[in-house]
Amino acid sequence: DFESGMDAAVAAQSTVVEKNDNKLPGGDDYSSITSSIPIADQVFHDAKSSFLATLTSSLYSQIPPGTALPPDTSKALEEFLDLIRWAFPPETPVHDLAEDLKLDYPLVSASEDGLMNVIDRHMYAGSKLSWSRRCGAEKNGGYSCGLWTLMHILSIGVAERHTSVIGDVDRVSVTDAGQVMRSFIDKFFIGCNSCKTSWIELYDEACCGLHSKVHSMVDHEDSGKGDDWRNLAVWIWKVHNEVTIL
């Protein structure tokens, strides 16, 4: 179930060595939240912080002030919000943020002011973004770790939702979810350019007929056993290790 998947996610991520040589644009604070906060809350906090950092540092940074998001950029963001709303636990801050962004999406996609009006409702006045010690915040690794956390939770959520919904109409396939995540990384990831490039290359190799047993999303040993819905979550763990371990 989702809880056991998250326990495995936390344990596995603690073994990953992050590349911490890239600072987040904008000078955001990497001060860590207290270690007394339960680990599950730290996980969701880190995911939200990196999602907020991506939204504030990437969405409107490459277009003239007062300009709406280009259609392809807007589509990529809206689909990612839909994926979060579908796959993320509904009681979490990230899900709440995605719901608000989608509710006000015409304004969010029309201007940076529209985006910030929503984001300001989800940040304490005057506060800076922070990451927990599990993300190595003291080494400037918070952003990358938090974004990986966001992707891990999403992929686990896709697997969990796939088993809990009835019928095909409410389901999101592995391919659909993977393409939405790929578009988000491709258009909005900030910081480590080599990590971004490696992720995109490995995803394209895995999804698009260039399968190898190392990088494929297909489990060659379990193919045909009905476990395809798990492949995205497993694949993301494999790629996370490959692109971040020194």
Short mmCIF file of C-alpha atoms in Angstrom, two decimals:
data_model
loop_
_atom_site.label_atom_id
_atom_site.label_comp_id
_atom_site.label_asym_id
_atom_site.label_seq_id
_atom_site.Cartn_x
_atom_site.Cartn_y
_atom_site.Cartn_z
CA ASP A 1 0.00 0.00 0.00
CA PHE A 2 1.00 3.68 -0.15
CA GLU A 3 2.28 3.82 3.44
CA SER A 4 4.59 0.85 2.99
CA GLY A 5 5.72 2.27 -0.35
CA MET A 6 6.63 5.55 1.34
CA ASP A 7 8.54 3.70 4.08
CA ALA A 8 10.57 1.96 1.38
CA ALA A 9 11.07 5.26 -0.42
CA VAL A 10 12.48 6.95 2.68
CA ALA A 11 14.81 4.05 3.41
CA ALA A 12 16.06 3.80 -0.17
CA GLN A 13 16.62 7.51 -0.62
CA SER A 14 18.77 7.65 2.49
CA THR A 15 21.32 5.53 0.60
CA VAL A 16 21.60 7.93 -2.33
CA VAL A 17 24.54 10.34 -2.44
CA GLU A 18 23.41 13.65 -3.91
CA LYS A 19 25.53 15.95 -6.03
CA ASN A 20 25.49 19.17 -4.04
CA ASP A 21 27.55 21.48 -6.22
CA ASN A 22 24.60 23.46 -7.59
CA LYS A 23 22.95 26.26 -5.66
CA LEU A 24 19.32 27.14 -6.17
CA PRO A 25 18.82 30.34 -8.20
CA GLY A 26 17.46 33.26 -6.23
CA GLY A 27 19.45 32.65 -3.06
CA ASP A 28 16.73 30.72 -1.24
CA ASP A 29 17.49 29.50 2.23
CA TYR A 30 18.65 25.91 2.65
CA SER A 31 18.28 26.01 6.43
CA SER A 32 16.84 22.69 7.54
CA ILE A 33 13.62 22.14 9.42
CA THR A 34 13.89 20.58 12.84
CA SER A 35 14.72 16.89 12.96
CA SER A 36 12.03 16.40 15.62
CA ILE A 37 9.36 16.56 12.92
CA PRO A 38 8.16 13.04 11.94
CA ILE A 39 10.00 11.66 8.91
CA ALA A 40 6.83 11.40 6.81
CA ASP A 41 6.14 15.11 7.37
CA GLN A 42 9.75 15.91 6.42
CA VAL A 43 9.34 13.96 3.18
CA PHE A 44 6.25 15.91 2.13
CA HIS A 45 7.77 19.19 3.31
CA ASP A 46 10.85 18.63 1.12
CA ALA A 47 8.70 17.76 -1.89
CA LYS A 48 6.63 20.91 -1.45
CA SER A 49 9.69 23.14 -1.01
CA SER A 50 11.26 21.91 -4.24
CA PHE A 51 7.97 22.19 -6.10
CA LEU A 52 7.61 25.78 -4.91
CA ALA A 53 11.23 26.52 -5.83
CA THR A 54 10.62 25.20 -9.34
CA LEU A 55 7.45 27.25 -9.77
CA THR A 56 8.98 30.50 -8.54
CA SER A 57 12.38 30.16 -10.25
CA SER A 58 11.54 28.53 -13.57
CA LEU A 59 8.05 29.22 -14.90
CA TYR A 60 8.37 32.87 -15.89
CA SER A 61 12.14 33.30 -15.82
CA GLN A 62 12.61 32.96 -19.59
CA ILE A 63 9.76 35.14 -20.86
CA PRO A 64 9.21 38.94 -20.83
CA PRO A 65 7.45 40.40 -17.78
CA GLY A 66 3.69 40.50 -18.10
CA THR A 67 3.66 37.73 -20.72
CA ALA A 68 1.51 34.62 -20.43
CA LEU A 69 3.08 31.16 -20.44
CA PRO A 70 3.63 29.77 -23.97
CA PRO A 71 1.03 27.13 -24.90
CA ASP A 72 3.41 24.15 -24.65
CA THR A 73 4.75 25.33 -21.28
CA SER A 74 1.25 25.91 -19.97
CA LYS A 75 0.16 22.45 -21.13
CA ALA A 76 3.14 20.78 -19.42
CA LEU A 77 2.41 22.53 -16.13
CA GLU A 78 -1.34 21.89 -16.21
CA GLU A 79 -0.83 18.18 -16.90
CA PHE A 80 1.66 17.93 -14.05
CA LEU A 81 -0.84 19.59 -11.70
CA ASP A 82 -3.47 17.09 -12.82
CA LEU A 83 -1.08 14.21 -12.10
CA ILE A 84 -0.40 15.52 -8.60
CA ARG A 85 -4.11 15.95 -7.94
CA TRP A 86 -4.74 12.37 -9.08
CA ALA A 87 -1.78 10.54 -7.52
CA PHE A 88 -0.70 12.52 -4.44
CA PRO A 89 -2.29 11.80 -1.04
CA PRO A 90 -5.13 14.35 -0.75
CA GLU A 91 -4.26 15.38 2.83
CA THR A 92 -0.78 16.64 1.89
CA PRO A 93 0.37 20.25 1.34
CA VAL A 94 1.55 19.48 -2.21
CA HIS A 95 -1.90 18.23 -3.16
CA ASP A 96 -3.49 21.36 -1.65
CA LEU A 97 -1.10 23.57 -3.61
CA ALA A 98 -1.83 21.75 -6.87
CA GLU A 99 -5.58 22.06 -6.26
CA ASP A 100 -5.31 25.82 -5.74
CA LEU A 101 -3.09 26.29 -8.79
CA LYS A 102 -5.52 24.33 -10.95
CA LEU A 103 -8.53 26.22 -9.57
CA ASP A 104 -6.95 29.55 -10.53
CA TYR A 105 -5.13 28.22 -13.58
CA PRO A 106 -6.32 30.87 -16.06
CA LEU A 107 -4.68 33.51 -13.85
CA VAL A 108 -1.66 31.33 -13.00
CA SER A 109 -0.87 30.79 -16.69
CA ALA A 110 -1.59 34.40 -17.66
CA SER A 111 1.03 36.17 -15.55
CA GLU A 112 3.65 35.78 -12.86
CA ASP A 113 1.49 37.89 -10.56
CA GLY A 114 -1.32 35.36 -10.94
CA LEU A 115 1.08 32.56 -10.04
CA MET A 116 2.46 34.38 -7.00
CA ASN A 117 -1.02 35.21 -5.69
CA VAL A 118 -1.61 31.48 -5.29
CA ILE A 119 1.86 30.64 -3.98
CA ASP A 120 1.67 33.38 -1.34
CA ARG A 121 -1.30 31.56 0.16
CA HIS A 122 0.89 28.52 0.74
CA MET A 123 3.94 30.20 2.29
CA TYR A 124 4.32 31.99 5.58
CA ALA A 125 4.80 35.73 5.18
CA GLY A 126 8.48 36.57 4.87
CA SER A 127 9.57 32.93 5.07
CA LYS A 128 12.19 31.33 2.86
CA LEU A 129 12.16 27.84 1.43
CA SER A 130 13.76 25.20 3.62
CA TRP A 131 14.59 21.51 3.46
CA SER A 132 14.98 18.90 6.18
CA ARG A 133 18.25 17.31 7.20
CA ARG A 134 17.25 14.15 5.32
CA CYS A 135 17.87 16.18 2.16
CA GLY A 136 21.33 17.28 3.25
CA ALA A 137 20.22 20.89 3.51
CA GLU A 138 23.48 21.99 5.08
CA LYS A 139 25.26 20.97 1.85
CA ASN A 140 22.98 22.87 -0.54
CA GLY A 141 21.42 19.63 -1.77
CA GLY A 142 17.88 20.39 -0.67
CA TYR A 143 16.35 21.27 -4.02
CA SER A 144 17.49 18.20 -5.95
CA CYS A 145 16.61 15.84 -3.10
CA GLY A 146 13.15 17.39 -2.66
CA LEU A 147 12.38 17.16 -6.38
CA TRP A 148 13.41 13.51 -6.49
CA THR A 149 11.14 13.00 -3.47
CA LEU A 150 8.27 14.59 -5.38
CA MET A 151 8.83 12.22 -8.32
CA HIS A 152 9.10 9.16 -6.10
CA ILE A 153 5.85 9.97 -4.29
CA LEU A 154 4.09 10.58 -7.60
CA SER A 155 5.23 7.28 -9.09
CA ILE A 156 4.21 5.36 -5.97
CA GLY A 157 0.87 7.17 -6.06
CA VAL A 158 0.30 6.14 -9.67
CA ALA A 159 0.85 2.50 -8.69
CA GLU A 160 -1.39 2.82 -5.65
CA ARG A 161 -4.22 4.55 -7.50
CA HIS A 162 -3.99 2.03 -10.30
CA THR A 163 -4.95 -0.72 -7.87
CA SER A 164 -7.69 1.21 -6.09
CA VAL A 165 -9.82 2.64 -8.91
CA ILE A 166 -12.55 0.68 -10.67
CA GLY A 167 -12.56 0.58 -14.47
CA ASP A 168 -10.23 2.23 -16.94
CA VAL A 169 -11.79 5.69 -17.11
CA ASP A 170 -10.08 6.95 -13.94
CA ARG A 171 -6.72 5.34 -14.53
CA VAL A 172 -3.47 6.98 -15.56
CA SER A 173 -1.17 4.61 -17.41
CA VAL A 174 2.53 4.26 -16.72
CA THR A 175 3.23 5.85 -20.09
CA ASP A 176 0.92 8.80 -19.47
CA ALA A 177 2.41 9.52 -16.05
CA GLY A 178 5.96 9.10 -17.29
CA GLN A 179 5.46 11.50 -20.20
CA VAL A 180 3.94 14.13 -17.89
CA MET A 181 6.89 13.85 -15.50
CA ARG A 182 9.34 13.96 -18.41
CA SER A 183 7.78 17.18 -19.72
CA PHE A 184 7.96 18.76 -16.27
CA ILE A 185 11.65 17.88 -15.85
CA ASP A 186 12.46 18.99 -19.39
CA LYS A 187 10.82 22.40 -19.10
CA PHE A 188 11.15 23.37 -15.46
CA PHE A 189 14.05 21.58 -13.73
CA ILE A 190 16.61 24.02 -12.30
CA GLY A 191 20.10 23.53 -10.97
CA CYS A 192 21.97 20.47 -12.25
CA ASN A 193 21.87 20.54 -16.06
CA SER A 194 23.77 17.27 -16.41
CA CYS A 195 21.25 15.53 -14.12
CA LYS A 196 18.38 16.89 -16.20
CA THR A 197 19.97 15.78 -19.47
CA SER A 198 20.74 12.32 -18.12
CA TRP A 199 17.17 11.90 -16.83
CA ILE A 200 15.65 12.85 -20.18
CA GLU A 201 18.01 10.60 -22.14
CA LEU A 202 17.38 7.62 -19.89
CA TYR A 203 13.63 8.16 -19.98
CA ASP A 204 13.59 8.35 -23.79
CA GLU A 205 15.68 5.19 -23.95
CA ALA A 206 13.29 3.40 -21.60
CA CYS A 207 9.98 4.49 -23.07
CA CYS A 208 10.52 4.72 -26.81
CA GLY A 209 11.52 1.34 -28.15
CA LEU A 210 15.22 1.58 -27.38
CA HIS A 211 14.88 -0.80 -24.45
CA SER A 212 17.79 -2.42 -22.73
CA LYS A 213 17.52 -4.58 -19.64
CA VAL A 214 19.36 -1.89 -17.68
CA HIS A 215 17.16 1.14 -18.44
CA SER A 216 13.88 -0.28 -19.71
CA MET A 217 10.64 0.39 -17.85
CA VAL A 218 9.63 -3.15 -18.77
CA ASP A 219 10.54 -5.82 -16.23
CA HIS A 220 11.84 -8.48 -18.58
CA GLU A 221 11.56 -11.21 -15.96
CA ASP A 222 8.01 -10.29 -14.90
CA SER A 223 6.68 -9.22 -18.30
CA GLY A 224 3.11 -10.37 -18.78
CA LYS A 225 2.43 -10.91 -15.07
CA GLY A 226 0.31 -7.80 -14.69
CA ASP A 227 2.83 -5.72 -12.71
CA ASP A 228 3.39 -3.01 -15.35
CA TRP A 229 1.84 -0.36 -13.10
CA ARG A 230 4.84 -0.69 -10.76
CA ASN A 231 7.43 -0.14 -13.45
CA LEU A 232 7.55 3.66 -13.32
CA ALA A 233 8.23 3.73 -9.57
CA VAL A 234 10.96 1.09 -9.85
CA TRP A 235 12.49 2.78 -12.88
CA ILE A 236 12.70 6.15 -11.14
CA TRP A 237 14.60 4.57 -8.25
CA LYS A 238 17.08 3.01 -10.67
CA VAL A 239 17.60 6.26 -12.57
CA HIS A 240 17.85 8.30 -9.35
CA ASN A 241 20.75 6.10 -8.26
CA GLU A 242 22.41 6.27 -11.68
CA VAL A 243 22.31 10.04 -12.16
CA THR A 244 23.10 11.10 -8.57
CA ILE A 245 25.58 8.62 -7.13
CA LEU A 246 29.11 9.90 -7.59
#
